[in-house]
Backbone as a chain_set.jsonl record, in Angstrom:
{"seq": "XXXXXXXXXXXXXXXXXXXXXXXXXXXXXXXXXXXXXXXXXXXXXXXXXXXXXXXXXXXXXXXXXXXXXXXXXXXXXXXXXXXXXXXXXXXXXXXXXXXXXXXXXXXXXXXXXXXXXXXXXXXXXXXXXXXXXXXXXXXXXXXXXXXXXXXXXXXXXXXXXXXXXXXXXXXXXXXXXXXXXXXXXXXXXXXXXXXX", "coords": {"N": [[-104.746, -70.18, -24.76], [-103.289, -68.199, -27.254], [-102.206, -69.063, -30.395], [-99.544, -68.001, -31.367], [-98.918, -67.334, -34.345], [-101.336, -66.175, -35.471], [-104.288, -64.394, -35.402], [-104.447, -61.641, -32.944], [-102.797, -61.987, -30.603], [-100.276, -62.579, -32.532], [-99.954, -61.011, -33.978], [-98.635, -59.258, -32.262], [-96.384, -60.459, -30.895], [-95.028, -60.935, -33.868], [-94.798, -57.809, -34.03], [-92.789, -57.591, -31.572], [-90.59, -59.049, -32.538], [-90.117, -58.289, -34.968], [-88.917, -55.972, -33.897], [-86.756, -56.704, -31.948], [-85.363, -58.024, -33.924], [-84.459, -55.428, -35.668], [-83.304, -53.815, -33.347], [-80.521, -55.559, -33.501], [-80.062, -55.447, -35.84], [-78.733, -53.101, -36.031], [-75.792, -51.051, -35.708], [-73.194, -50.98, -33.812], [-71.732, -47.773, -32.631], [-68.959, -46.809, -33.431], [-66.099, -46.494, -31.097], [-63.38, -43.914, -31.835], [-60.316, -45.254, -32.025], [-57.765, -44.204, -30.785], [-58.217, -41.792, -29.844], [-59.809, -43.035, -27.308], [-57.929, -44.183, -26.189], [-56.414, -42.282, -25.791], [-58.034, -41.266, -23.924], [-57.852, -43.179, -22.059], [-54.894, -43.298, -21.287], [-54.617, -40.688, -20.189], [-56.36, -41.064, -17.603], [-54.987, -42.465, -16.455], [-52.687, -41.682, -15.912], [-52.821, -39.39, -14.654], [-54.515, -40.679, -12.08], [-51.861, -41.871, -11.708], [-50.328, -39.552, -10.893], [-51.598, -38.268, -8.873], [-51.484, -40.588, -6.927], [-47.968, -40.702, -6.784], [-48.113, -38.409, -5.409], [-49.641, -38.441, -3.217], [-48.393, -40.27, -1.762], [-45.26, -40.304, -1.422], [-43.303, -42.238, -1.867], [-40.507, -43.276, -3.754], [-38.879, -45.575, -4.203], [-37.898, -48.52, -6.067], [-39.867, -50.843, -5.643], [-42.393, -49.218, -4.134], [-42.82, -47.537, -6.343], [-43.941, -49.436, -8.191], [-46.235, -50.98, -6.791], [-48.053, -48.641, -6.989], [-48.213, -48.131, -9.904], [-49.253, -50.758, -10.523], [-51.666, -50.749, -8.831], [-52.817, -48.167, -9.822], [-53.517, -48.802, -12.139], [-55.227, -51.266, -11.553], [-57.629, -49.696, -10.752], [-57.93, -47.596, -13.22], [-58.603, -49.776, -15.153], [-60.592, -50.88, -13.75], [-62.782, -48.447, -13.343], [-63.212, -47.964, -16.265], [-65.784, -48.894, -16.506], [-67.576, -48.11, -15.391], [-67.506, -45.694, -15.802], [-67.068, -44.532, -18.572], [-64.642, -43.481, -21.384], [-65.035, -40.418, -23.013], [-65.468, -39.579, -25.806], [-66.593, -38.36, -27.799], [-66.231, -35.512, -27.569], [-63.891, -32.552, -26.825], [-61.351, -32.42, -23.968], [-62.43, -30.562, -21.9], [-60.574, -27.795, -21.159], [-60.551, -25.306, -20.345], [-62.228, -24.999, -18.148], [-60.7, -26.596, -16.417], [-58.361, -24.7, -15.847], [-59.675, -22.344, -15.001], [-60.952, -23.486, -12.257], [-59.159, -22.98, -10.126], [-58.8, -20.899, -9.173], [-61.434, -19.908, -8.746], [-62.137, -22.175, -6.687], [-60.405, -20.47, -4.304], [-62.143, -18.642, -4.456], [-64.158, -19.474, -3.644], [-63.378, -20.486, -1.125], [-63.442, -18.401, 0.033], [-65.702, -17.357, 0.767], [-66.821, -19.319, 2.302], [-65.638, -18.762, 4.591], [-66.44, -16.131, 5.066], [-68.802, -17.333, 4.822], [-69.097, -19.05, 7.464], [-68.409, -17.214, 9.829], [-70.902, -15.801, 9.51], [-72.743, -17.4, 10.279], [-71.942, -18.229, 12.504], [-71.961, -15.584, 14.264], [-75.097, -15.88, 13.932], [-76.122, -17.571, 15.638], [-74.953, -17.254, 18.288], [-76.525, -14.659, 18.952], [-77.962, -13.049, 20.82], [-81.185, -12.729, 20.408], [-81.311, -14.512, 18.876], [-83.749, -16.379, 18.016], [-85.564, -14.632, 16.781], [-83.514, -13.578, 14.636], [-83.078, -16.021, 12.981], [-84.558, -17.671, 9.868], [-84.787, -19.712, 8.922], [-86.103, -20.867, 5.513], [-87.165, -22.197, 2.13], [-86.2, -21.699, -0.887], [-86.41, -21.532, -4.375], [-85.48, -21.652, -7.517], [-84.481, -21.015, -11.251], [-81.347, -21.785, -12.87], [-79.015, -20.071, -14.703], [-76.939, -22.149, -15.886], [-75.882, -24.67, -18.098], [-74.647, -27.153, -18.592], [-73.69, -30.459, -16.947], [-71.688, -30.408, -15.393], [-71.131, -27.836, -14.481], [-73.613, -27.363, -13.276], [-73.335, -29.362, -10.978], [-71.021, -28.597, -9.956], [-72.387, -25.462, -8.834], [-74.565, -26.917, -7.52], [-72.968, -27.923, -5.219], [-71.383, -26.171, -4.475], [-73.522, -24.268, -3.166], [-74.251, -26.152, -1.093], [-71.546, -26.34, 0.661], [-71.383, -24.029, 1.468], [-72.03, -22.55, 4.569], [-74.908, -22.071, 6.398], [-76.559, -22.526, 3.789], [-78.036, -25.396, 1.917], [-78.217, -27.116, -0.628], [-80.978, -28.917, -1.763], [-82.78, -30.045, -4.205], [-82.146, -30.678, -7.243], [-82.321, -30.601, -10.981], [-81.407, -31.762, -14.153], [-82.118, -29.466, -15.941], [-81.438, -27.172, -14.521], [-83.394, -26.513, -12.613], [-83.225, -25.397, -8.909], [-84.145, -26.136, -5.467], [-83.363, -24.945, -2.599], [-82.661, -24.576, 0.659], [-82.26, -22.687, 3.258], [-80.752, -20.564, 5.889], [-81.268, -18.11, 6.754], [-82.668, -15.098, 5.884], [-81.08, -13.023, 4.663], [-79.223, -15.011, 3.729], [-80.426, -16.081, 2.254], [-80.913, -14.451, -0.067], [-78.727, -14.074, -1.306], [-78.886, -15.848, -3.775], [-79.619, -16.753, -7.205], [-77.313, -15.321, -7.791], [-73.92, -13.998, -7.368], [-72.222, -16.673, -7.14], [-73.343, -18.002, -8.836], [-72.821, -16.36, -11.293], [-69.74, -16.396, -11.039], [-69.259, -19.298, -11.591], [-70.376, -19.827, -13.91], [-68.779, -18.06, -15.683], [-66.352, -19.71, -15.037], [-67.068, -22.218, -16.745], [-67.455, -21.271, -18.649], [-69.72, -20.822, -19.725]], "CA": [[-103.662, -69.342, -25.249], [-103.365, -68.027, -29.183], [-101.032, -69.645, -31.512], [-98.522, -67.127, -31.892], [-98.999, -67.237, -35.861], [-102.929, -66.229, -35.953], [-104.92, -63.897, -34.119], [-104.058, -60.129, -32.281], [-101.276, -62.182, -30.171], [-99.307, -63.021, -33.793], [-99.116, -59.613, -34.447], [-97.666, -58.921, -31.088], [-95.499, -61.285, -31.618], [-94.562, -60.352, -34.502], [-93.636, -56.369, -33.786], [-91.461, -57.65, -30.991], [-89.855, -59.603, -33.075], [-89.114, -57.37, -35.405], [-88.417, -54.644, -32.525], [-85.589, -57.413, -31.707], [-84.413, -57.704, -34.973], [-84.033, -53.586, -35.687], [-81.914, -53.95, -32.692], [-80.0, -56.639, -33.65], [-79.346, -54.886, -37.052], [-77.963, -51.687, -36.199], [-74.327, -51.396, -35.952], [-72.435, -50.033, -32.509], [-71.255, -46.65, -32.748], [-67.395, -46.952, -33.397], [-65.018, -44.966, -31.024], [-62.318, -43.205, -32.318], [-59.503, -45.569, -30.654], [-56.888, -43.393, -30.594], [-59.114, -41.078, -28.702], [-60.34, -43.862, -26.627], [-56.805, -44.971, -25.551], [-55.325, -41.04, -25.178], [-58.693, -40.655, -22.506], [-57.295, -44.136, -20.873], [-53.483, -43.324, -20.864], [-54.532, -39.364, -19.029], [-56.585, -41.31, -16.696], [-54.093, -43.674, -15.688], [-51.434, -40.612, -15.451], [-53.517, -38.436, -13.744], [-54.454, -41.602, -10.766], [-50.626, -42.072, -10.878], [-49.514, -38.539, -10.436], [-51.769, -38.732, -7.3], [-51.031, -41.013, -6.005], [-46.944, -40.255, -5.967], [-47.651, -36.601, -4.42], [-49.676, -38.565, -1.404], [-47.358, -41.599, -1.109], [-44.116, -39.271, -1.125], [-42.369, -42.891, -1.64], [-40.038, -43.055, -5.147], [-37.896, -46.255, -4.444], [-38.988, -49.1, -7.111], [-41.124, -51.558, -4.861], [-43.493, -48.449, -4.268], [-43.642, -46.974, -7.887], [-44.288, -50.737, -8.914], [-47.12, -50.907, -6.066], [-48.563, -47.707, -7.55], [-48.248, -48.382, -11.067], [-50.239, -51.798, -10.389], [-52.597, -50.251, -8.052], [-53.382, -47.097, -10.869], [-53.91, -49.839, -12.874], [-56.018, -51.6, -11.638], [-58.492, -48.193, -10.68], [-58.1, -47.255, -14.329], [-59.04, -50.506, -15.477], [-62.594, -50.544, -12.559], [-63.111, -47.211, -13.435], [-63.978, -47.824, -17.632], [-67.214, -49.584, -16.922], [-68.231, -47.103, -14.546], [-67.252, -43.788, -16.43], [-66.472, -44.904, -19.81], [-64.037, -42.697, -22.205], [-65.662, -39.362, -23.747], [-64.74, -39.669, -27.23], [-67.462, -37.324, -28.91], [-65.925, -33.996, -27.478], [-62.535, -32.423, -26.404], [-61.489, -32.503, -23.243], [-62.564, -29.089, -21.492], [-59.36, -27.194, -20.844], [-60.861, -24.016, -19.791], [-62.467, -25.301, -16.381], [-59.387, -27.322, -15.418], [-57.497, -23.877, -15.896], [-60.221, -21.622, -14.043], [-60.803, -23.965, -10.965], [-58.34, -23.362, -8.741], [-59.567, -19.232, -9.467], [-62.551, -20.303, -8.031], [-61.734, -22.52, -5.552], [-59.893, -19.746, -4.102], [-63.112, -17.436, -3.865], [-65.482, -19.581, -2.692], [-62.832, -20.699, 0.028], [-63.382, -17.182, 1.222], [-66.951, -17.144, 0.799], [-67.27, -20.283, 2.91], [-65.068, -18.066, 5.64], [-67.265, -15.35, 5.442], [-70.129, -17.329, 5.829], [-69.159, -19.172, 8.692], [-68.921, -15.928, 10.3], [-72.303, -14.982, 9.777], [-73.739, -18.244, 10.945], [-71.337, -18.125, 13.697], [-73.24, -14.391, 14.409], [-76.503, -15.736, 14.165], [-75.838, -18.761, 16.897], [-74.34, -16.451, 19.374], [-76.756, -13.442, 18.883], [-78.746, -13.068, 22.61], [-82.156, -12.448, 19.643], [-81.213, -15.648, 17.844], [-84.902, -17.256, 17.555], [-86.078, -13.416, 15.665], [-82.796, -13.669, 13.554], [-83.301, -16.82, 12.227], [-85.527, -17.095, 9.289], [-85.095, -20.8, 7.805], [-86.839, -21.018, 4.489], [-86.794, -22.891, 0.855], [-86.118, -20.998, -2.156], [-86.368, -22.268, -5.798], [-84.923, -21.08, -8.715], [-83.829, -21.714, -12.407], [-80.417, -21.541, -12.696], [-78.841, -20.177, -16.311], [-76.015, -22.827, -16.187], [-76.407, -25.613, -18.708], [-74.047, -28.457, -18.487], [-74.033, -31.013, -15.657], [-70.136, -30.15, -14.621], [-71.529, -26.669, -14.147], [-74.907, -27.584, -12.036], [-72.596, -30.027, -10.025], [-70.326, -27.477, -8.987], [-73.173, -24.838, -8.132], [-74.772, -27.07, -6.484], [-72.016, -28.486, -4.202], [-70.846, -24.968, -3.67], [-74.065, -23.894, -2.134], [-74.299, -26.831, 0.454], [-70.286, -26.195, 1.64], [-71.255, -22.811, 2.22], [-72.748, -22.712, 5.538], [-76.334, -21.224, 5.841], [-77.771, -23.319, 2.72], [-78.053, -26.982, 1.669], [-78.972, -27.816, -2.18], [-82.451, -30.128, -1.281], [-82.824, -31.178, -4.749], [-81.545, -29.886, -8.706], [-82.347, -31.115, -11.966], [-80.851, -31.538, -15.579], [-82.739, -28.273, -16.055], [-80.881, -26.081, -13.871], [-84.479, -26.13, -11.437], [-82.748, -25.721, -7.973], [-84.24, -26.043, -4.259], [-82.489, -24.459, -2.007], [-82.772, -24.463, 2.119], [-81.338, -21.084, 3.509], [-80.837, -20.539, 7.081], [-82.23, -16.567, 7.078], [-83.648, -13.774, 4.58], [-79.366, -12.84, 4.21], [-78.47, -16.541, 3.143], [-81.724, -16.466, 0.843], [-80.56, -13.196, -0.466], [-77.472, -13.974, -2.293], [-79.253, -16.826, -4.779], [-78.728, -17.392, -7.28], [-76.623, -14.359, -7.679], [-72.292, -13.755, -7.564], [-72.176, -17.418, -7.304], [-73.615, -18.429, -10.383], [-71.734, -15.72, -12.372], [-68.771, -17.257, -11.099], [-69.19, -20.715, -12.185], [-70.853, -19.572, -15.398], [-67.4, -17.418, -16.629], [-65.684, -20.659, -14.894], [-67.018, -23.111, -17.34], [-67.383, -20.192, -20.13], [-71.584, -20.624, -19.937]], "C": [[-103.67, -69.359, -26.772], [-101.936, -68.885, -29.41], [-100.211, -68.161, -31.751], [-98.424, -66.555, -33.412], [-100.238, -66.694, -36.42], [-103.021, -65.465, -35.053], [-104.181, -62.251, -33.879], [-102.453, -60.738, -31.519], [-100.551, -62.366, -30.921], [-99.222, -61.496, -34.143], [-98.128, -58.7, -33.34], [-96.304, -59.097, -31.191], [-94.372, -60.771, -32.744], [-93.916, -58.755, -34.614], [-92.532, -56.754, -32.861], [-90.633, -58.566, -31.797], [-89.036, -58.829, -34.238], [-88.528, -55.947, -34.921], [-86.9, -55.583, -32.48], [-84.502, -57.514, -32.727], [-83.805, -56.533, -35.295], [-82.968, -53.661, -34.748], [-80.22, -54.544, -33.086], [-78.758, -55.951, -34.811], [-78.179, -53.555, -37.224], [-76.216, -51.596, -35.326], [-73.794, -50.18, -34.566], [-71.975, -48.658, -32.922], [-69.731, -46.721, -32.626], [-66.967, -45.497, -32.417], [-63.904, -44.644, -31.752], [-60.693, -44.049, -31.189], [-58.5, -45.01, -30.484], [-57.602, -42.068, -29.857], [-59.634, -41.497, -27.214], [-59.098, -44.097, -25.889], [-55.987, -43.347, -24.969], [-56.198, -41.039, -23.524], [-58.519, -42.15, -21.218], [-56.227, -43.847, -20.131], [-53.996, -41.882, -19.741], [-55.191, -39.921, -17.574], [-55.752, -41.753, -15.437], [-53.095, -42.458, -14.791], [-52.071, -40.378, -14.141], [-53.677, -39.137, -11.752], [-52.637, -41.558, -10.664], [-49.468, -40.884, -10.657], [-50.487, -38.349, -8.659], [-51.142, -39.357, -6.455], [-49.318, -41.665, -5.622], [-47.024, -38.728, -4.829], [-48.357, -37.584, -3.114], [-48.627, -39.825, -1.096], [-46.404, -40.832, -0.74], [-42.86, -40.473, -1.15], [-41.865, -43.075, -3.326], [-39.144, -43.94, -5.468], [-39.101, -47.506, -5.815], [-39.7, -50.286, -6.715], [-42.146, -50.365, -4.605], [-43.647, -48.381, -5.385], [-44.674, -48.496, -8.632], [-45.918, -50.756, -8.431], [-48.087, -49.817, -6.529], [-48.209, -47.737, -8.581], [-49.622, -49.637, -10.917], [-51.733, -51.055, -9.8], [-53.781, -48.618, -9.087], [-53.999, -47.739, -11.824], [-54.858, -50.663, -13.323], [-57.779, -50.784, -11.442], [-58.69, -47.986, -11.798], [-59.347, -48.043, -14.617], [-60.968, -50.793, -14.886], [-62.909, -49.82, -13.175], [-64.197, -47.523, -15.099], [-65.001, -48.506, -17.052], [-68.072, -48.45, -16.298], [-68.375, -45.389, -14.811], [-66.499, -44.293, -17.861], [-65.973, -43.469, -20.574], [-64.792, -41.624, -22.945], [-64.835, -39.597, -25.231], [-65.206, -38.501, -28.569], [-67.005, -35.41, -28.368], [-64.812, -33.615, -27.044], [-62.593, -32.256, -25.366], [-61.398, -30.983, -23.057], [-61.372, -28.253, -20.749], [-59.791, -26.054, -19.272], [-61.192, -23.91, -18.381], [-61.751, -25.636, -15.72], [-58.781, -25.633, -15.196], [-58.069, -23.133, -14.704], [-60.524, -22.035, -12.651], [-60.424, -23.535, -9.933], [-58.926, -21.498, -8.348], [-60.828, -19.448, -8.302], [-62.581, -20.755, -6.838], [-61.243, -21.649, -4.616], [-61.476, -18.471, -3.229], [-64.06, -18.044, -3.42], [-64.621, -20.458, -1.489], [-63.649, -19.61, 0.45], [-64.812, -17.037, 0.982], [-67.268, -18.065, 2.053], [-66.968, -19.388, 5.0], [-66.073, -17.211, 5.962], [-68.759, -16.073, 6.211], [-70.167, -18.48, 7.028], [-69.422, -17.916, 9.808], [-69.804, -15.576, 11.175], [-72.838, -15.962, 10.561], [-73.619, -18.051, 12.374], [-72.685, -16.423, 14.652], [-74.595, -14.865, 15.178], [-76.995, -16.722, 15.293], [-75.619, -18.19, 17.724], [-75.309, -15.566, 19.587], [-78.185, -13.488, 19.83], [-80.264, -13.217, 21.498], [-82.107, -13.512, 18.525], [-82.103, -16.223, 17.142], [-85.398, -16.095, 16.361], [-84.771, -13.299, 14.552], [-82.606, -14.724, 12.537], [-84.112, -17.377, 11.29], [-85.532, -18.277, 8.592], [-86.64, -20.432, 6.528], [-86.398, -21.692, 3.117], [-87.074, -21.637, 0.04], [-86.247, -21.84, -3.382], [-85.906, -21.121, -6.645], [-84.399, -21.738, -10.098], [-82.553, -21.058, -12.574], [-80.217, -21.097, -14.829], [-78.089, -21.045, -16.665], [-76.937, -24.51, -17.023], [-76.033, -26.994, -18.311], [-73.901, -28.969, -17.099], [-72.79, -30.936, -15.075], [-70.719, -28.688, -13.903], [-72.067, -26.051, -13.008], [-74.127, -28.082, -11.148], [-72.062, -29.304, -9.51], [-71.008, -26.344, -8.615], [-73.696, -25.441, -7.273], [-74.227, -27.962, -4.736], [-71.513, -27.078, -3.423], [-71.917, -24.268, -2.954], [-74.151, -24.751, -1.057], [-72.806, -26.83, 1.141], [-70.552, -25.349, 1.801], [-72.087, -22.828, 2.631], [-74.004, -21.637, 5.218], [-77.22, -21.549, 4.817], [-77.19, -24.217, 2.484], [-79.003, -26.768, 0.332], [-80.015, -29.093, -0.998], [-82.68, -30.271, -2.929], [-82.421, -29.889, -6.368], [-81.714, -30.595, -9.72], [-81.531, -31.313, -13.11], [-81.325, -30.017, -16.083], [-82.222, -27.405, -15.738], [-81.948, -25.918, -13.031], [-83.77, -26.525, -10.177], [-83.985, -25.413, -6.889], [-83.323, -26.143, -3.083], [-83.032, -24.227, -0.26], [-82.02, -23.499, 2.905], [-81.963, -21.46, 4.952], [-81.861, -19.167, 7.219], [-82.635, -16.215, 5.844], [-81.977, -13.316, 3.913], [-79.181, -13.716, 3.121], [-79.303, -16.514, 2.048], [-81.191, -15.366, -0.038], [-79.891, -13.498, -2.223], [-77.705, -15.321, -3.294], [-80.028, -16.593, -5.907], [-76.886, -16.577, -7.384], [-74.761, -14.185, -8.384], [-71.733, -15.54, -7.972], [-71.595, -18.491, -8.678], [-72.765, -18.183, -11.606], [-70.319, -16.537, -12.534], [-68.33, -18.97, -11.733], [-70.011, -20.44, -13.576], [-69.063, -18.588, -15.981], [-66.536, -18.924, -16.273], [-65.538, -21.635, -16.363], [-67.548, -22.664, -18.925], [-69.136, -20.465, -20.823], [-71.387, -19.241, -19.944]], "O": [[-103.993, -70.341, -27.44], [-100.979, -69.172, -28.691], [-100.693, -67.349, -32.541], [-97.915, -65.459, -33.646], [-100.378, -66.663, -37.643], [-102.31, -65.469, -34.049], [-103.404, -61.817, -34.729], [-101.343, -60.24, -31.711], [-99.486, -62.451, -30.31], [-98.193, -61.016, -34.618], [-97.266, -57.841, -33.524], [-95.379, -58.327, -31.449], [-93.231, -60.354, -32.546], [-92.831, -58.497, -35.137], [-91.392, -56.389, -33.148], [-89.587, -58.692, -31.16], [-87.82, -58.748, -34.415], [-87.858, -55.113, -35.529], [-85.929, -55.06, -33.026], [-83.3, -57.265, -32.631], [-82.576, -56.514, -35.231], [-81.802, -53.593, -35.138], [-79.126, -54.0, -32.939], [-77.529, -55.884, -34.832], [-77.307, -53.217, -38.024], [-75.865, -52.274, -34.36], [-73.996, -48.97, -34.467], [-71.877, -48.723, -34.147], [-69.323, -46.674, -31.466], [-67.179, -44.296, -32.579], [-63.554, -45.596, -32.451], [-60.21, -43.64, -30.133], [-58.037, -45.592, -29.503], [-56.773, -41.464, -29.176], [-59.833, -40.749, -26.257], [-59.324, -44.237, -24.687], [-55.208, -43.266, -24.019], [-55.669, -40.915, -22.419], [-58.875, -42.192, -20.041], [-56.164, -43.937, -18.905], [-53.762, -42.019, -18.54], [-54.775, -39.453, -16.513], [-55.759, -41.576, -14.219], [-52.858, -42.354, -13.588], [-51.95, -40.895, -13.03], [-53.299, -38.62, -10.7], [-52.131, -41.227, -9.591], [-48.276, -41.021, -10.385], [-49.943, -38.328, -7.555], [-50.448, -38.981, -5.511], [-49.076, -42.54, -4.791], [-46.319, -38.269, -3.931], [-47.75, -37.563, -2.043], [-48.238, -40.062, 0.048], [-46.515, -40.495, 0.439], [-41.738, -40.197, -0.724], [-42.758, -43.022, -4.172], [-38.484, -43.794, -6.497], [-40.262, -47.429, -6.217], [-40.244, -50.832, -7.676], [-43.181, -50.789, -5.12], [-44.569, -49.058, -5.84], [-45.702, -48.503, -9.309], [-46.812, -50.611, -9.265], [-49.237, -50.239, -6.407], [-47.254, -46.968, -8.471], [-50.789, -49.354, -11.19], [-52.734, -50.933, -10.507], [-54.96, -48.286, -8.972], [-55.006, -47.27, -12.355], [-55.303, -50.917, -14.442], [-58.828, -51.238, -11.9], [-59.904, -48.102, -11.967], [-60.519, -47.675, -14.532], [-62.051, -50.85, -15.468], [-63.624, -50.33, -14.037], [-65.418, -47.388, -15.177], [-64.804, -49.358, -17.918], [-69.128, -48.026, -16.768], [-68.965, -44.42, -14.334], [-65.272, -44.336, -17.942], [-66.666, -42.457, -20.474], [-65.402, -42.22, -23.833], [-63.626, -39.75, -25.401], [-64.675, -38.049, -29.584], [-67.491, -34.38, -28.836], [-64.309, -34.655, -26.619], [-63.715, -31.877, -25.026], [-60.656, -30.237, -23.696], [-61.489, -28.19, -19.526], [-59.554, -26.001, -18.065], [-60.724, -23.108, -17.572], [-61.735, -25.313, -14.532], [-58.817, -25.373, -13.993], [-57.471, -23.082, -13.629], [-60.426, -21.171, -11.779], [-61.057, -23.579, -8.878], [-59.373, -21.139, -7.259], [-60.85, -19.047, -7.138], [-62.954, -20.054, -5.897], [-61.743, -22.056, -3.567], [-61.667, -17.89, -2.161], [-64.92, -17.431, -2.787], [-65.365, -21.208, -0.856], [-64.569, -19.852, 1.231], [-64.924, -15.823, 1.157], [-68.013, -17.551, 2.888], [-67.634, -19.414, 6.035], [-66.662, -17.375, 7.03], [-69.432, -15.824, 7.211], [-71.265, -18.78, 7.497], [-70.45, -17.758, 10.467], [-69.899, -15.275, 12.365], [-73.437, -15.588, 11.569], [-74.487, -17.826, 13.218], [-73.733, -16.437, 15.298], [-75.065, -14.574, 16.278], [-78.125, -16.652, 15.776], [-76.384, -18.659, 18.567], [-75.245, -15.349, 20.797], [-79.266, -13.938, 19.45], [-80.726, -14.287, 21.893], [-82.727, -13.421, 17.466], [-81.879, -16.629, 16.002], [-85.605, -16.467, 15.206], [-85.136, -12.858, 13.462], [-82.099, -14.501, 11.438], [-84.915, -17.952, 12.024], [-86.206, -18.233, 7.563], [-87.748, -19.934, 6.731], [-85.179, -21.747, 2.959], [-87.939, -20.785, 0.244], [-86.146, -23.05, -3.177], [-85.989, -19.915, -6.411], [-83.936, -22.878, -10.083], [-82.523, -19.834, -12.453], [-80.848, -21.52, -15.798], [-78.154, -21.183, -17.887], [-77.962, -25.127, -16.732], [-76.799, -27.829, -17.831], [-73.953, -28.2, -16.14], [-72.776, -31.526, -13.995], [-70.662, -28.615, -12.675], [-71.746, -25.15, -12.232], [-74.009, -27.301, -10.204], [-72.45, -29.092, -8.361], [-70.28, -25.783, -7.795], [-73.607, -24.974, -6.137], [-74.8, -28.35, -3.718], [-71.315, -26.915, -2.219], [-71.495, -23.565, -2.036], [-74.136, -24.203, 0.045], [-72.796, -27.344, 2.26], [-69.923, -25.113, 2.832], [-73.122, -23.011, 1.991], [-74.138, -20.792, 4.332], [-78.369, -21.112, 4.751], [-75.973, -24.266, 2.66], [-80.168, -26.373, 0.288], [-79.779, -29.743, 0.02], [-82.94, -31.471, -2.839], [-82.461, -28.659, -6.393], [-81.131, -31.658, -9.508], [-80.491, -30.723, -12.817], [-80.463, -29.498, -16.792], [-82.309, -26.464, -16.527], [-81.678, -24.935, -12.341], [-83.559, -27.729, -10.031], [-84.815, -24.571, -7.231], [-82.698, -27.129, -2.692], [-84.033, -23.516, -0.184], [-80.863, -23.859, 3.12], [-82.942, -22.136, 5.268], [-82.995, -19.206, 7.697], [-82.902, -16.965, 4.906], [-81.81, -13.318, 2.693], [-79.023, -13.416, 1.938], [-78.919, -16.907, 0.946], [-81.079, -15.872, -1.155], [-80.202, -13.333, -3.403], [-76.662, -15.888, -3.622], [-81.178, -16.209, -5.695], [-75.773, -17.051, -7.159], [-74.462, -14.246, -9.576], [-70.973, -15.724, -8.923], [-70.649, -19.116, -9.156], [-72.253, -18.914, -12.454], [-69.852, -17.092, -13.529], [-67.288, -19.471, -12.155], [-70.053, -21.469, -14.251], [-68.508, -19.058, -16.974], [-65.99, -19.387, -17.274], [-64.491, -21.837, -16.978], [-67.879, -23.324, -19.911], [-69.561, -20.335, -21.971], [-72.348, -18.482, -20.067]]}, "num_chains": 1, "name": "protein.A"}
């Protein structure tokens, strides 16, 4: 074995060492704690306006029980989803949501429907047309992708099979219909949603 001080292994050595140091040296990124503590206190709210609308109880042994209990969720929660501090919180999507929600309820209706249709239909094996699709999606941000691709696997007839940071989706469609409409009305919708 080399001496650590001499030789090809001393220079090894030596970059990780000063690889370790560089680390060592550079200084955490300060949050903003008054930013840091507003995106604690909305959390906390937010868990403890939940969970009075499902309790429905308001004497003060519950609120206490749910105060503690929000509490301690908050508290779990920072290691696991730590505080955004570098951007404002996105208004615009909370607002448009429920907009949405709303239309791809009735999308989901419709396409039960069809599936319903294509299960029942005496010519079922010639109407059925499984196939994968791919596509690049235009949506950027990962709130965006997440909710495209959650909203194609609740609506019957396709299953997201796999999606990137990219917006590259694979997509599993029941027929040539289901394949049809991708990425399409969808997309639009969750692109004005989250103002992509």
């Amino acid at each position: 074995m080399q001496n650590p001080d001499s030789g090809q292994g001393g220079v090894i050595f030596k970059i990780l060492d000063d690889v370790s140091v560089e680390r060592r040296r550079q200084p955490r990124p300060i949050q903003p704690r008054a930013a840091r503590t507003a995106s604690v206190l909305a959390r906390f709210f937010s868990l403890f306006a939940v969970w009075l609308v499902l309790s429905g109880m308001f004497d003060p042994f519950h609120m206490s029980l749910g105060v503690v209990s929000c509490l301690g969720v908050t508290l779990f929660s920072l290691r696991l989803l730590p505080p955004r501090t570098d951007a404002p919180f996105p208004l615009r999507p909370l607002l448009r949501l429920p907009g949405y929600a709303i239309w791809l309820t009735w999308q989901i209706v419709k396409s039960n429907f069809w599936v319903l249709y294509l299960v029942f239909h005496p010519r079922m094996m010639d109407k059925i047309d499984p196939r994968l699709i791919t596509f690049k999606s235009r949506l950027t941000s990962r709130g965006a992708l997440t909710v495209f691709a959650n909203s194609i696997t609740l609506t019957p007839g396709t299953i997201t099979v796999s999606v990137n940071e990219r917006g590259h989706f694979l997509v599993h469609a029941i027929d040539v219909k289901s394949a049809e409409g991708l990425p399409g009305e969808m997309e639009r919708k969750i692109a004005d949603t989250f103002g992509e």
